[in-house]
Structure formats: C-alpha cells, structure tokens
Amino acid sequence: MPVISAPAALPRSRYRWAAVAGLLVLSPISAEYLIGYGESTGRPLELLAGLLILAPLYGTVAVLIREITRRTGGGWPMILLLSAAFGVIQAGLIDQSLFDHQVDADGPDWATQALVTLIPGLGVDAASLLNYVGGHVIWSFAAPIAVVESCAPRIANRRWLGPVGIGVMVLLWALSAVLVHNDTAADSTAGPAQLIGAAVVAIALIAAAFTLRPARTQSQAKAPSWWLVGGVTGIAWCASQLLPATWAGVAVNVVAMVVLGWLLLRWSRRQGWGRRHVLAAAGSALVVRAGLSFLVEPLGGNVDGMVKYAVNAAMLGGVAALLLMAAHRLRRQEPSAC
C-alpha cells in the first residue's frame, strides 16, 4: 500500500470549485450526450434536467477517482483501474445493463442486435462488456479528467476537495445510484452469482489500483509529437466504436486497445512527454465521440433531422472550443502554482 503524505493546502476556492464543476458536468456529457442517442436530443431543457441525475451518477465518481489518485500519487494506472472498477459497479450492480440480454427494437444500435458474443457460463456478452465498462473507462471518467486537468494545469496535481467536499460527492453519488438502481432493478435478469461476481471483480480492480504504481524509469528516446498521439488514439477510439459486435470485432477491439495501451505506456516514459500529449489522447476521444453522433439515430426516431444535426454540431463545436481553451492554458502554464 502506498504511504500517503500530508496533503498540501487546498488551492484557492474559485480555481478548484470551477474545476470540480467542470468535471461534474463534462463527465456525463461525454458519457451520454456527445454520442447523441438520447430521446431528449433536440430538447435542451430536458438535457439540462438530465444532468441532475447524470452529474451525481458519473461526475461525482470522476471527481472522486481524480481526488484519490492525486492524493496518493497513483498516476494514470490508478485512474484507469478505478475507472474500470466503477464501470463494473455501474453496469454490473447499479443499472445491471451488463446482464440485460433483451433485444429492444426501439433501442440504440447496441440494443437492437442479437447477442452473438455471449461468454458461456457467465451470462455476460463480451461486446457489451467492452461497450459498457470500456466506455465508462474512456468517456465517463478518464478522458474528462484529463481534459479538465488540462484546463486547470496549475492545480492539476493538487487536491481539490476537503473532507466536507468529499462527503458531499459520496452522498450525491449514493443517492443517484439508489435512484437508478430502483428504476432498473425490477426488470433485471441478473442472478445472485452474477452480482457477486461483479462485486468481486470491482473489489479486485480497486485493490489493484492501490497496489500498482506508475513506473519511474525514463527512456532517453524523444516523445512523439502530440499531433501523432492524437491521431493514433483517435483512430483507435473510432475503430472501437465502429467494429461490429461479433467475436471478430471483439478480438480486434481488444488487440487494438492493448496495442494502444502499450504505445501510450512506452511514449509516456520518453523525454518530453507532457500534458499536451495527455490532452491529445483524451481530446481525440471526445472528438471521435461527438463526430460519430452524426451517424447515430436517436432513440424513438422522433427527433427532427435538422434539429439532430444542429445539436450534434453544437456538441462538436463545444468540444473543439473546450480543447482549444485547454491547449491555450497549457501553453501559458508557468512553473509556479496558484
């Protein structure tokens, strides 16, 4: 277990609370709104109202994962493992979508296709596992954390919350989790063994997050251009979203993610690797998510085409503006902290 040193004083309230608010909002937007499949697409007031549930459900977890990691010095391995753990908790225990194998003719693309990658004996579909848990890791937590930290580089490595703030985040998450669970559990087909298995996997991922430490070795090679990092990761994110829900698609997806993880690990140990590279990798995930929304048909099919494309364009424009702001702030970053 890591030795946790006494945390430094909290940054100024206006900086840290702006960062917390940004992550609370960006996490659910990235997870649910950018891809544009919701029935409320084209109804801004409903989208804003939805954040009242989604921000506590996703955003608080993103804030807590980031807070734990920065307090313990765990680095990105901890962020990714904790994100995977909460992805399992969300999809396996809260809404239990991981064990829902019903085909919904009026649902999104992943719900209208027959499941052909069921894992024997587990009652879990491999393609759904990658979609739900992998989606939480990338779009619900890791990418929003990286982008918001890039928008606040001077306090990116510092804690943003005190004990009261952490308690509020935990309480908000618990309340939203109960609401969502009560709304979905009645129709759940998950058995006790499946729920226990999901809980065990989540606990194992959390334990691994606190055990695995970031490598300290540095390569003498030069880090690639952040443009190259963004391009490579963007291709990988796009492929992961477009591959078919077949065993071949799952195999290619897994291989692509493993190769991407290996590349990022190697590159991150090179001289010159910095926050711009992290922003490029995370930002490309948001751009791909927003870009693919133009190909997605919203639930119900009742959204006017022009309205849909206008919302998609607004979301993509918002992502571009946010990334430009983050890149600008990284360029202006000074060694001194706030």
Short mmCIF file of C-alpha atoms in Angstrom, two decimals:
data_model
loop_
_atom_site.label_atom_id
_atom_site.label_comp_id
_atom_site.label_asym_id
_atom_site.label_seq_id
_atom_site.Cartn_x
_atom_site.Cartn_y
_atom_site.Cartn_z
CA MET A 1 0.00 0.00 0.00
CA PRO A 2 1.28 3.50 -0.77
CA VAL A 3 2.30 5.83 2.00
CA ILE A 4 0.06 8.87 1.88
CA SER A 5 1.81 12.06 2.89
CA ALA A 6 0.05 15.02 4.41
CA PRO A 7 -1.71 16.86 1.55
CA ALA A 8 -0.71 20.38 0.65
CA ALA A 9 -3.03 23.28 1.33
CA LEU A 10 -6.06 23.50 -0.90
CA PRO A 11 -5.83 25.84 -3.90
CA ARG A 12 -7.98 28.95 -3.97
CA SER A 13 -11.70 28.19 -3.89
CA ARG A 14 -12.53 29.80 -7.23
CA TYR A 15 -9.96 27.66 -9.06
CA ARG A 16 -10.76 24.31 -7.51
CA TRP A 17 -14.55 24.68 -7.47
CA ALA A 18 -14.54 25.77 -11.11
CA ALA A 19 -12.51 22.63 -11.91
CA VAL A 20 -14.82 20.40 -9.84
CA ALA A 21 -17.91 21.87 -11.51
CA GLY A 22 -16.34 21.39 -14.93
CA LEU A 23 -15.63 17.72 -14.26
CA LEU A 24 -19.08 17.14 -12.76
CA VAL A 25 -20.65 18.37 -15.99
CA LEU A 26 -18.17 17.11 -18.61
CA SER A 27 -18.24 13.52 -17.35
CA PRO A 28 -21.96 12.88 -18.01
CA ILE A 29 -21.93 14.94 -21.21
CA SER A 30 -19.06 12.83 -22.53
CA ALA A 31 -20.66 9.60 -21.34
CA GLU A 32 -24.24 10.15 -22.51
CA TYR A 33 -24.78 13.29 -24.58
CA LEU A 34 -21.91 13.54 -27.08
CA ILE A 35 -22.90 10.40 -28.96
CA GLY A 36 -26.41 11.79 -29.46
CA TYR A 37 -28.56 8.68 -28.99
CA GLY A 38 -30.90 10.04 -26.30
CA GLU A 39 -34.59 10.73 -26.87
CA SER A 40 -34.09 14.21 -25.42
CA THR A 41 -31.69 15.16 -28.21
CA GLY A 42 -33.06 18.43 -29.56
CA ARG A 43 -34.74 19.36 -26.28
CA PRO A 44 -32.18 21.46 -24.36
CA LEU A 45 -34.27 21.81 -21.20
CA GLU A 46 -34.58 18.03 -20.90
CA LEU A 47 -30.86 17.62 -21.48
CA LEU A 48 -30.15 20.08 -18.66
CA ALA A 49 -32.65 18.34 -16.41
CA GLY A 50 -30.98 15.02 -17.12
CA LEU A 51 -27.74 16.35 -15.70
CA LEU A 52 -29.43 16.49 -12.29
CA ILE A 53 -29.24 12.68 -12.24
CA LEU A 54 -26.26 12.04 -14.50
CA ALA A 55 -23.86 14.53 -12.90
CA PRO A 56 -24.18 12.89 -9.46
CA LEU A 57 -24.02 9.41 -11.04
CA TYR A 58 -20.99 9.97 -13.30
CA GLY A 59 -19.45 13.30 -12.41
CA THR A 60 -19.03 12.63 -8.70
CA VAL A 61 -17.23 9.37 -9.47
CA ALA A 62 -14.88 11.16 -11.88
CA VAL A 63 -14.13 13.77 -9.20
CA LEU A 64 -13.54 11.12 -6.52
CA ILE A 65 -11.31 8.99 -8.77
CA ARG A 66 -9.24 12.04 -9.58
CA GLU A 67 -9.10 13.14 -5.95
CA ILE A 68 -7.97 9.73 -4.69
CA THR A 69 -5.32 9.47 -7.39
CA ARG A 70 -3.82 12.91 -6.86
CA ARG A 71 -3.76 12.46 -3.08
CA THR A 72 -1.93 9.13 -3.29
CA GLY A 73 0.30 9.81 -6.29
CA GLY A 74 -1.11 6.82 -8.13
CA GLY A 75 -0.94 8.33 -11.61
CA TRP A 76 -2.83 7.15 -14.67
CA PRO A 77 -2.66 3.42 -13.84
CA MET A 78 -4.75 4.16 -10.75
CA ILE A 79 -7.20 6.35 -12.69
CA LEU A 80 -7.76 3.64 -15.30
CA LEU A 81 -8.14 0.81 -12.80
CA LEU A 82 -10.53 2.78 -10.58
CA SER A 83 -12.47 3.79 -13.70
CA ALA A 84 -12.77 0.13 -14.68
CA ALA A 85 -13.92 -0.75 -11.16
CA PHE A 86 -16.65 1.87 -11.20
CA GLY A 87 -17.57 0.84 -14.73
CA VAL A 88 -18.23 -2.67 -13.42
CA ILE A 89 -20.16 -1.25 -10.46
CA GLN A 90 -22.29 0.92 -12.73
CA ALA A 91 -23.04 -1.67 -15.42
CA GLY A 92 -22.98 -4.75 -13.19
CA LEU A 93 -24.53 -3.63 -9.91
CA ILE A 94 -26.38 -0.33 -10.30
CA ASP A 95 -28.24 -0.40 -13.62
CA GLN A 96 -27.21 -4.05 -14.28
CA SER A 97 -27.19 -3.44 -18.04
CA LEU A 98 -24.28 -5.87 -18.29
CA PHE A 99 -26.68 -8.76 -17.69
CA ASP A 100 -29.57 -7.46 -19.81
CA HIS A 101 -29.72 -9.55 -22.99
CA GLN A 102 -33.11 -8.48 -24.29
CA VAL A 103 -33.23 -7.13 -27.84
CA ASP A 104 -35.04 -3.78 -27.96
CA ALA A 105 -36.26 -2.83 -31.43
CA ASP A 106 -36.65 0.79 -30.36
CA GLY A 107 -33.33 0.98 -28.52
CA PRO A 108 -29.92 2.25 -29.57
CA ASP A 109 -27.79 0.33 -32.04
CA TRP A 110 -26.17 -1.90 -29.39
CA ALA A 111 -29.60 -2.97 -28.09
CA THR A 112 -31.15 -3.85 -31.46
CA GLN A 113 -28.63 -6.51 -32.46
CA ALA A 114 -28.74 -10.16 -31.50
CA LEU A 115 -26.04 -11.03 -28.98
CA VAL A 116 -23.52 -13.35 -30.61
CA THR A 117 -20.62 -12.97 -28.16
CA LEU A 118 -22.15 -14.41 -25.00
CA ILE A 119 -19.49 -15.89 -22.73
CA PRO A 120 -20.61 -19.42 -21.74
CA GLY A 121 -21.30 -19.87 -18.04
CA LEU A 122 -21.09 -16.17 -17.17
CA GLY A 123 -24.18 -14.77 -18.83
CA VAL A 124 -22.14 -11.77 -19.99
CA ASP A 125 -21.85 -10.60 -23.58
CA ALA A 126 -18.23 -9.79 -24.47
CA ALA A 127 -19.14 -6.98 -26.88
CA SER A 128 -21.44 -5.40 -24.28
CA LEU A 129 -18.71 -5.73 -21.66
CA LEU A 130 -16.30 -3.75 -23.84
CA ASN A 131 -19.00 -1.23 -24.72
CA TYR A 132 -20.26 -0.60 -21.19
CA VAL A 133 -17.19 -0.96 -18.99
CA GLY A 134 -14.69 0.21 -21.61
CA GLY A 135 -16.97 3.14 -22.41
CA HIS A 136 -17.03 4.18 -18.76
CA VAL A 137 -13.24 3.96 -18.50
CA ILE A 138 -12.64 6.16 -21.55
CA TRP A 139 -15.59 8.52 -21.87
CA SER A 140 -17.18 8.68 -18.41
CA PHE A 141 -14.01 9.12 -16.38
CA ALA A 142 -10.50 9.11 -17.88
CA ALA A 143 -10.97 11.49 -20.82
CA PRO A 144 -12.99 14.08 -18.85
CA ILE A 145 -10.42 14.01 -16.02
CA ALA A 146 -7.56 14.61 -18.46
CA VAL A 147 -9.34 17.44 -20.27
CA VAL A 148 -10.45 19.28 -17.14
CA GLU A 149 -6.99 18.97 -15.58
CA SER A 150 -5.57 20.43 -18.79
CA CYS A 151 -7.94 23.39 -18.38
CA ALA A 152 -6.54 23.92 -14.86
CA PRO A 153 -2.87 22.90 -15.24
CA ARG A 154 -1.59 24.84 -12.23
CA ILE A 155 -3.69 22.81 -9.82
CA ALA A 156 -3.84 19.58 -11.82
CA ASN A 157 -1.66 17.63 -9.38
CA ARG A 158 -3.23 19.02 -6.22
CA ARG A 159 -6.30 18.01 -4.25
CA TRP A 160 -9.46 19.97 -5.00
CA LEU A 161 -11.69 18.89 -2.12
CA GLY A 162 -11.60 18.88 1.65
CA PRO A 163 -13.40 16.33 3.86
CA VAL A 164 -16.77 18.07 3.51
CA GLY A 165 -16.48 18.20 -0.27
CA ILE A 166 -15.60 14.52 -0.46
CA GLY A 167 -18.54 13.67 1.79
CA VAL A 168 -20.90 15.64 -0.44
CA MET A 169 -19.62 13.82 -3.55
CA VAL A 170 -20.10 10.41 -1.92
CA LEU A 171 -23.61 11.31 -0.74
CA LEU A 172 -24.68 12.62 -4.14
CA TRP A 173 -23.34 9.51 -5.85
CA ALA A 174 -25.09 7.19 -3.38
CA LEU A 175 -28.44 8.95 -3.82
CA SER A 176 -28.26 8.88 -7.62
CA ALA A 177 -27.11 5.25 -7.61
CA VAL A 178 -30.09 4.25 -5.47
CA LEU A 179 -32.49 6.12 -7.74
CA VAL A 180 -31.12 4.50 -10.89
CA HIS A 181 -30.96 1.04 -9.27
CA ASN A 182 -34.57 1.26 -8.07
CA ASP A 183 -35.63 2.31 -11.57
CA THR A 184 -33.86 -0.58 -13.32
CA ALA A 185 -33.59 -3.44 -10.80
CA ALA A 186 -37.23 -4.52 -11.20
CA ASP A 187 -36.58 -5.60 -14.79
CA SER A 188 -33.13 -7.01 -14.17
CA THR A 189 -32.39 -10.62 -15.09
CA ALA A 190 -29.13 -10.75 -13.14
CA GLY A 191 -28.75 -13.68 -10.77
CA PRO A 192 -27.06 -13.64 -7.34
CA ALA A 193 -23.91 -15.33 -8.69
CA GLN A 194 -23.58 -12.68 -11.41
CA LEU A 195 -23.98 -9.82 -8.94
CA ILE A 196 -21.47 -11.37 -6.54
CA GLY A 197 -19.06 -11.91 -9.43
CA ALA A 198 -19.36 -8.27 -10.48
CA ALA A 199 -18.71 -7.14 -6.91
CA VAL A 200 -15.63 -9.37 -6.64
CA VAL A 201 -14.23 -8.05 -9.93
CA ALA A 202 -14.81 -4.45 -8.83
CA ILE A 203 -13.06 -5.05 -5.49
CA ALA A 204 -10.13 -6.74 -7.25
CA LEU A 205 -9.75 -3.75 -9.60
CA ILE A 206 -9.81 -1.33 -6.68
CA ALA A 207 -7.18 -3.39 -4.84
CA ALA A 208 -5.02 -3.44 -7.96
CA ALA A 209 -5.37 0.33 -8.29
CA PHE A 210 -3.84 0.83 -4.85
CA THR A 211 -1.13 -1.77 -5.46
CA LEU A 212 0.11 -0.95 -8.96
CA ARG A 213 2.41 2.06 -9.00
CA PRO A 214 3.48 4.10 -12.05
CA ALA A 215 6.88 3.19 -13.47
CA ARG A 216 9.70 5.60 -12.63
CA THR A 217 12.07 4.54 -15.41
CA GLN A 218 12.67 7.08 -18.17
CA SER A 219 13.70 6.38 -21.73
CA GLN A 220 16.25 8.55 -23.47
CA ALA A 221 14.19 8.50 -26.66
CA LYS A 222 12.21 11.57 -27.61
CA ALA A 223 8.42 11.56 -27.18
CA PRO A 224 6.42 11.73 -30.42
CA SER A 225 4.57 14.84 -31.50
CA TRP A 226 1.32 15.35 -29.62
CA TRP A 227 -0.34 15.55 -33.04
CA LEU A 228 0.79 11.99 -33.71
CA VAL A 229 -0.51 10.88 -30.32
CA GLY A 230 -3.89 12.45 -31.05
CA GLY A 231 -4.06 10.89 -34.49
CA VAL A 232 -3.17 7.37 -33.34
CA THR A 233 -5.53 7.44 -30.38
CA GLY A 234 -8.30 8.95 -32.49
CA ILE A 235 -8.07 6.08 -34.98
CA ALA A 236 -8.17 3.57 -32.11
CA TRP A 237 -11.20 5.22 -30.46
CA CYS A 238 -13.01 5.36 -33.80
CA ALA A 239 -12.30 1.69 -34.50
CA SER A 240 -13.52 0.68 -31.05
CA GLN A 241 -16.86 2.38 -31.72
CA LEU A 242 -17.37 1.13 -35.27
CA LEU A 243 -16.28 -2.51 -35.02
CA PRO A 244 -19.17 -5.00 -35.24
CA ALA A 245 -20.47 -6.76 -32.14
CA THR A 246 -19.06 -10.12 -33.24
CA TRP A 247 -16.25 -12.29 -31.89
CA ALA A 248 -14.00 -11.00 -34.67
CA GLY A 249 -14.91 -7.42 -33.77
CA VAL A 250 -14.29 -8.07 -30.07
CA ALA A 251 -10.92 -9.69 -30.81
CA VAL A 252 -9.78 -6.77 -32.99
CA ASN A 253 -11.04 -4.29 -30.41
CA VAL A 254 -9.14 -5.96 -27.58
CA VAL A 255 -5.95 -6.17 -29.63
CA ALA A 256 -6.28 -2.51 -30.67
CA MET A 257 -6.75 -1.37 -27.07
CA VAL A 258 -3.83 -3.48 -25.83
CA VAL A 259 -1.54 -2.14 -28.56
CA LEU A 260 -2.70 1.42 -27.86
CA GLY A 261 -2.09 0.99 -24.14
CA TRP A 262 1.38 -0.39 -24.82
CA LEU A 263 2.20 2.51 -27.13
CA LEU A 264 0.99 5.13 -24.67
CA LEU A 265 2.95 3.48 -21.86
CA ARG A 266 6.15 3.50 -23.92
CA TRP A 267 5.65 7.05 -25.14
CA SER A 268 4.84 8.34 -21.65
CA ARG A 269 8.29 7.21 -20.45
CA ARG A 270 10.11 9.21 -23.11
CA GLN A 271 11.75 12.59 -22.79
CA GLY A 272 9.39 15.47 -23.50
CA TRP A 273 6.15 13.67 -22.74
CA GLY A 274 3.79 16.12 -21.08
CA ARG A 275 0.26 17.30 -20.54
CA ARG A 276 -0.22 18.24 -24.20
CA HIS A 277 0.22 14.59 -25.12
CA VAL A 278 -2.31 13.54 -22.47
CA LEU A 279 -4.73 16.19 -23.73
CA ALA A 280 -4.26 14.96 -27.31
CA ALA A 281 -5.15 11.39 -26.33
CA ALA A 282 -8.14 12.42 -24.22
CA GLY A 283 -9.30 15.14 -26.58
CA SER A 284 -9.32 12.79 -29.55
CA ALA A 285 -11.71 10.54 -27.60
CA LEU A 286 -14.17 13.41 -27.15
CA VAL A 287 -13.85 14.49 -30.79
CA VAL A 288 -14.50 10.94 -32.03
CA ARG A 289 -17.49 10.58 -29.71
CA ALA A 290 -19.02 13.85 -30.89
CA GLY A 291 -18.16 13.21 -34.54
CA LEU A 292 -19.79 9.79 -34.62
CA SER A 293 -23.02 11.29 -33.28
CA PHE A 294 -23.85 12.34 -36.86
CA LEU A 295 -24.19 8.63 -37.70
CA VAL A 296 -26.37 7.73 -34.69
CA GLU A 297 -30.15 7.68 -34.82
CA PRO A 298 -31.69 8.97 -31.55
CA LEU A 299 -33.99 6.68 -29.59
CA GLY A 300 -37.60 6.64 -30.71
CA GLY A 301 -36.79 8.13 -34.12
CA ASN A 302 -38.92 11.20 -33.40
CA VAL A 303 -36.15 13.80 -33.50
CA ASP A 304 -36.24 16.12 -36.49
CA GLY A 305 -33.20 15.59 -38.72
CA MET A 306 -32.20 19.25 -38.86
CA VAL A 307 -32.53 19.58 -35.09
CA LYS A 308 -30.45 16.45 -34.56
CA TYR A 309 -27.63 17.67 -36.79
CA ALA A 310 -27.75 21.12 -35.19
CA VAL A 311 -27.37 19.56 -31.73
CA ASN A 312 -24.58 17.29 -32.98
CA ALA A 313 -22.77 20.28 -34.47
CA ALA A 314 -23.22 22.30 -31.27
CA MET A 315 -21.77 19.45 -29.20
CA LEU A 316 -18.81 19.04 -31.57
CA GLY A 317 -18.23 22.79 -31.55
CA GLY A 318 -18.34 22.83 -27.76
CA VAL A 319 -15.74 20.05 -27.60
CA ALA A 320 -13.48 21.91 -30.04
CA ALA A 321 -13.77 25.14 -28.02
CA LEU A 322 -13.01 23.31 -24.77
CA LEU A 323 -9.94 21.60 -26.22
CA LEU A 324 -8.65 24.86 -27.69
CA MET A 325 -9.04 26.51 -24.30
CA ALA A 326 -7.20 23.65 -22.60
CA ALA A 327 -4.36 23.79 -25.13
CA HIS A 328 -4.10 27.56 -24.69
CA ARG A 329 -3.87 27.24 -20.91
CA LEU A 330 -1.24 24.54 -21.18
CA ARG A 331 0.86 26.84 -23.37
CA ARG A 332 0.57 29.60 -20.79
CA GLN A 333 1.34 27.37 -17.81
CA GLU A 334 4.06 28.64 -15.50
CA PRO A 335 6.11 26.55 -13.06
CA SER A 336 4.63 28.31 -10.03
CA ALA A 337 1.39 27.00 -8.59
CA CYS A 338 -1.67 29.02 -7.77
#
